[in-house]
PDB file of C-alpha atoms in Angstrom:
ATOM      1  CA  UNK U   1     112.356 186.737 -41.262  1.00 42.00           C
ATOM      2  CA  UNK U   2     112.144 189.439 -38.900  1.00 43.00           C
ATOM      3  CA  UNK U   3     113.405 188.393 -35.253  1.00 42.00           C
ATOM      4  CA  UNK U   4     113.036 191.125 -33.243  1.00 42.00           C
ATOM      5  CA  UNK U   5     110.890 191.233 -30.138  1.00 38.00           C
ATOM      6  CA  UNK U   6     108.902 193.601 -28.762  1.00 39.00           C
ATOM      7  CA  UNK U   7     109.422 195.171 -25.335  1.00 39.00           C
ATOM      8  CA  UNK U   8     106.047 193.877 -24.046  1.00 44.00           C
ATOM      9  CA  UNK U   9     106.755 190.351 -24.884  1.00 44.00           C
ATOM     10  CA  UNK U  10     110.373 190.260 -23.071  1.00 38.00           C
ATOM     11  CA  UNK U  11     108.977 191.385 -20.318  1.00 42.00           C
ATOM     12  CA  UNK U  12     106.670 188.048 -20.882  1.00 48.00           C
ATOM     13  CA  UNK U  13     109.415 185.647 -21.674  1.00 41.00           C
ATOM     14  CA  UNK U  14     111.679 187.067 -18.351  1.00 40.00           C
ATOM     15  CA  UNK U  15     111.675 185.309 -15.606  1.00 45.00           C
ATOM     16  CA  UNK U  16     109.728 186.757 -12.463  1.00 48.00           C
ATOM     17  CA  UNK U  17     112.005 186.717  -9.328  1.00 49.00           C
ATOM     18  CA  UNK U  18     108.891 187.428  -7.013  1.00 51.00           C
ATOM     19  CA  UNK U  19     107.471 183.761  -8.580  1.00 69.00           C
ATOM     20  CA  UNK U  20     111.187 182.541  -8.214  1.00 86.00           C
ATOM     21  CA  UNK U  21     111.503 183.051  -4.559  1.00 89.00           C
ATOM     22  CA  UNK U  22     109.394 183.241  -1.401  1.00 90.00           C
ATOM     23  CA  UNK U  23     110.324 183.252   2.566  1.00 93.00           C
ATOM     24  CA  UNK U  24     108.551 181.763   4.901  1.00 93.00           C
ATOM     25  CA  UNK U  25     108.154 182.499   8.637  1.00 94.00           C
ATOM     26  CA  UNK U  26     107.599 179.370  10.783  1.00 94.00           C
ATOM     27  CA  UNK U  27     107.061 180.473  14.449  1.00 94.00           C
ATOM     28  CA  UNK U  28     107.542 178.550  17.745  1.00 92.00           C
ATOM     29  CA  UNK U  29     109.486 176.367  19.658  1.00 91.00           C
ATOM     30  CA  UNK U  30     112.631 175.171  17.730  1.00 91.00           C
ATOM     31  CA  UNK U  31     111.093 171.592  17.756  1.00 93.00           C
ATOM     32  CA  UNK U  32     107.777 172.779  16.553  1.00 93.00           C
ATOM     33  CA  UNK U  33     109.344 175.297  13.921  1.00 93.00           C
ATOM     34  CA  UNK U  34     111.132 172.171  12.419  1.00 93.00           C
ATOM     35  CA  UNK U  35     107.977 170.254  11.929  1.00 95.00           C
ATOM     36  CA  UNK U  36     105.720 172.751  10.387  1.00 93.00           C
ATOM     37  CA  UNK U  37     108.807 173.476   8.002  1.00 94.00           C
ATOM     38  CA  UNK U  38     109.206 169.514   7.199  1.00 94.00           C
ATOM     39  CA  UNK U  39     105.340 169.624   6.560  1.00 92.00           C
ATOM     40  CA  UNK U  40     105.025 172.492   4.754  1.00 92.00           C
ATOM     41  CA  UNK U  41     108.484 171.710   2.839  1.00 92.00           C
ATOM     42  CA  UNK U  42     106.752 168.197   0.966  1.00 92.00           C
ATOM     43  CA  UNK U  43     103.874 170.946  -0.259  1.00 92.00           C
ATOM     44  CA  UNK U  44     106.377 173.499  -1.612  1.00 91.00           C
ATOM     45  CA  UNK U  45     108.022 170.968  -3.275  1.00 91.00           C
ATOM     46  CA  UNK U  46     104.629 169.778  -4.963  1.00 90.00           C
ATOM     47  CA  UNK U  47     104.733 173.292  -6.618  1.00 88.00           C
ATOM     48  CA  UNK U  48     108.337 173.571  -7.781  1.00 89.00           C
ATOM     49  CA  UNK U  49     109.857 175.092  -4.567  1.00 91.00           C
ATOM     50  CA  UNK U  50     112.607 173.655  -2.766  1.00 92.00           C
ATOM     51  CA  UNK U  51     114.379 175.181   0.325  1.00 93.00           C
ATOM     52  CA  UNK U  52     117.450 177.340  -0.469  1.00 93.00           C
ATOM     53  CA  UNK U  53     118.268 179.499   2.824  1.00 93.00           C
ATOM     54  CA  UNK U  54     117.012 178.868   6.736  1.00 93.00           C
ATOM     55  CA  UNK U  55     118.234 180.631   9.886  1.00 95.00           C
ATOM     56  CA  UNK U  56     116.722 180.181  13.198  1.00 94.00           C
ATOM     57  CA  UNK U  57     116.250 183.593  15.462  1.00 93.00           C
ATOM     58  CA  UNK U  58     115.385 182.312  18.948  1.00 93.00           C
ATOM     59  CA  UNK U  59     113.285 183.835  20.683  1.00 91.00           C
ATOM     60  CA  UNK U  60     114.093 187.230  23.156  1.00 90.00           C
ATOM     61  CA  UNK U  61     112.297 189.303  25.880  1.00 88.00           C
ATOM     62  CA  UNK U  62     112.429 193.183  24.763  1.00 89.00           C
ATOM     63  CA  UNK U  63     114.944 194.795  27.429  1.00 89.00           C
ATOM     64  CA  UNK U  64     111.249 196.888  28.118  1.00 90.00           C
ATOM     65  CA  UNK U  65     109.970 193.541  29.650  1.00 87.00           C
ATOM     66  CA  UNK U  66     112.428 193.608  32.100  1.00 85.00           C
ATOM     67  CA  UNK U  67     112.654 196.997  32.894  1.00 89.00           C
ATOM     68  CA  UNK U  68     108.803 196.991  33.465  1.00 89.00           C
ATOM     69  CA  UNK U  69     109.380 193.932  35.414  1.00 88.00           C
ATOM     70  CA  UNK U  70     111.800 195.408  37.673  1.00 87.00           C
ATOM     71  CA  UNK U  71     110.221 198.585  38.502  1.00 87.00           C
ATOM     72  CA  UNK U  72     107.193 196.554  39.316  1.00 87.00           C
ATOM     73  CA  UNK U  73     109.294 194.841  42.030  1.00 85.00           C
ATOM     74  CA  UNK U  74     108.276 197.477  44.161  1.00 84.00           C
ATOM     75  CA  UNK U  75     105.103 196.364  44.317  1.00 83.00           C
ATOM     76  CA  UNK U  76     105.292 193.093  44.686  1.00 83.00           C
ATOM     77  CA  UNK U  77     103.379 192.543  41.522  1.00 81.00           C
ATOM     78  CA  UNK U  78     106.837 192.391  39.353  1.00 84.00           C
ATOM     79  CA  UNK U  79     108.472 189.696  40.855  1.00 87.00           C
ATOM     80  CA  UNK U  80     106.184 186.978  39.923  1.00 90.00           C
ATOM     81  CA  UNK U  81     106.461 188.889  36.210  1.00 88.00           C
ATOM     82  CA  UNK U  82     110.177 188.488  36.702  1.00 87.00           C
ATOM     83  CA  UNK U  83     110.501 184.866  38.128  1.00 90.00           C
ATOM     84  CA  UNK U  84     108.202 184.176  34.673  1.00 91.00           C
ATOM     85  CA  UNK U  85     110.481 186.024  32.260  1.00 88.00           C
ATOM     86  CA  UNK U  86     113.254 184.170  33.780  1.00 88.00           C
ATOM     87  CA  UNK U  87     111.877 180.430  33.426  1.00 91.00           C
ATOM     88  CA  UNK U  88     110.049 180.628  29.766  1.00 89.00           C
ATOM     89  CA  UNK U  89     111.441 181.978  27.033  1.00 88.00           C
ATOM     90  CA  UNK U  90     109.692 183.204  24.001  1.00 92.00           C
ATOM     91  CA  UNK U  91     108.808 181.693  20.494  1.00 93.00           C
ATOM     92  CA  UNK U  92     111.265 181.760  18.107  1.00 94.00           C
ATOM     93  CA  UNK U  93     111.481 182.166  14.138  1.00 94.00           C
ATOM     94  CA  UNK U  94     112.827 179.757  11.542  1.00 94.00           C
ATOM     95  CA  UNK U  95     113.089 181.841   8.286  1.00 94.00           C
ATOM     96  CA  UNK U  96     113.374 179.577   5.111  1.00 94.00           C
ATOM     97  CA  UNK U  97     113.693 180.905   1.774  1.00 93.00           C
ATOM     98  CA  UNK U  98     112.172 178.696  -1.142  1.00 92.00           C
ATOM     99  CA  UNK U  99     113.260 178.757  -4.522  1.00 92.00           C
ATOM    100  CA  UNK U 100     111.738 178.053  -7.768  1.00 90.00           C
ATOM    101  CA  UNK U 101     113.446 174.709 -10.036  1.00 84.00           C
ATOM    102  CA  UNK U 102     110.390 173.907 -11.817  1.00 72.00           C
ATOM    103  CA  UNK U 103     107.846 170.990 -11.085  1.00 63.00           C
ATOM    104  CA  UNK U 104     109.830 167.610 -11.263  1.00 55.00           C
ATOM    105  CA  UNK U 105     106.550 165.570 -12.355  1.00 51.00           C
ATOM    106  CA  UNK U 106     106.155 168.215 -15.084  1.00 47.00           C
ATOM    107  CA  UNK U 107     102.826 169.354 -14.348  1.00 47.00           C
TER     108      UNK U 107
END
């Protein structure tokens, strides 16, 4: 009995990590990150992938913005641009990583 494997078929029987893992972006408000990551967490899990990782980024004006904004004071135009940048902040990103167990209904 020969046991020996060809190089095709380990390739075959090795696990894939770009099936294992996959990151998700959820954008938005920190509130409305969370829910679309609950939601979209009870589908992953349908298909074998449960949450391993998250980190939330909020969300930053580009030092540009306010440069532009500045400069534009001088013509009145930026302050209003300013006042804005000031008062509302932009979305942020919750980054999950998924990870593969294996379907727990064993589909």
């Amino acid at each position: 009995m020969n046991n020996k494997i060809t190089a095709d078929e380990a390739d075959e029987a090795a696990p894939r990590i770009g099936e294992q893992i996959i990151v998700k972006t959820y954008t938005g408000s920190q509130a409305e990150a969370t829910k679309s990551f609950q939601a979209d967490a009870v589908r992953m899990a349908d298909q074998g992938y449960f949450p391993v990782f998250q980190s939330w980024a909020p969300g930053r004006w580009r030092s540009g913005a306010f440069i532009a904004a500045l400069l534009l004071c001088f013509l009145i135009v930026g302050i209003p641009a300013l006042i804005y940048m000031l008062i509302v902040t932009p979305n942020g990103a919750l980054t999950v990583t998924y990870g593969f167990r294996g379907c727990e209904g064993g589909l």
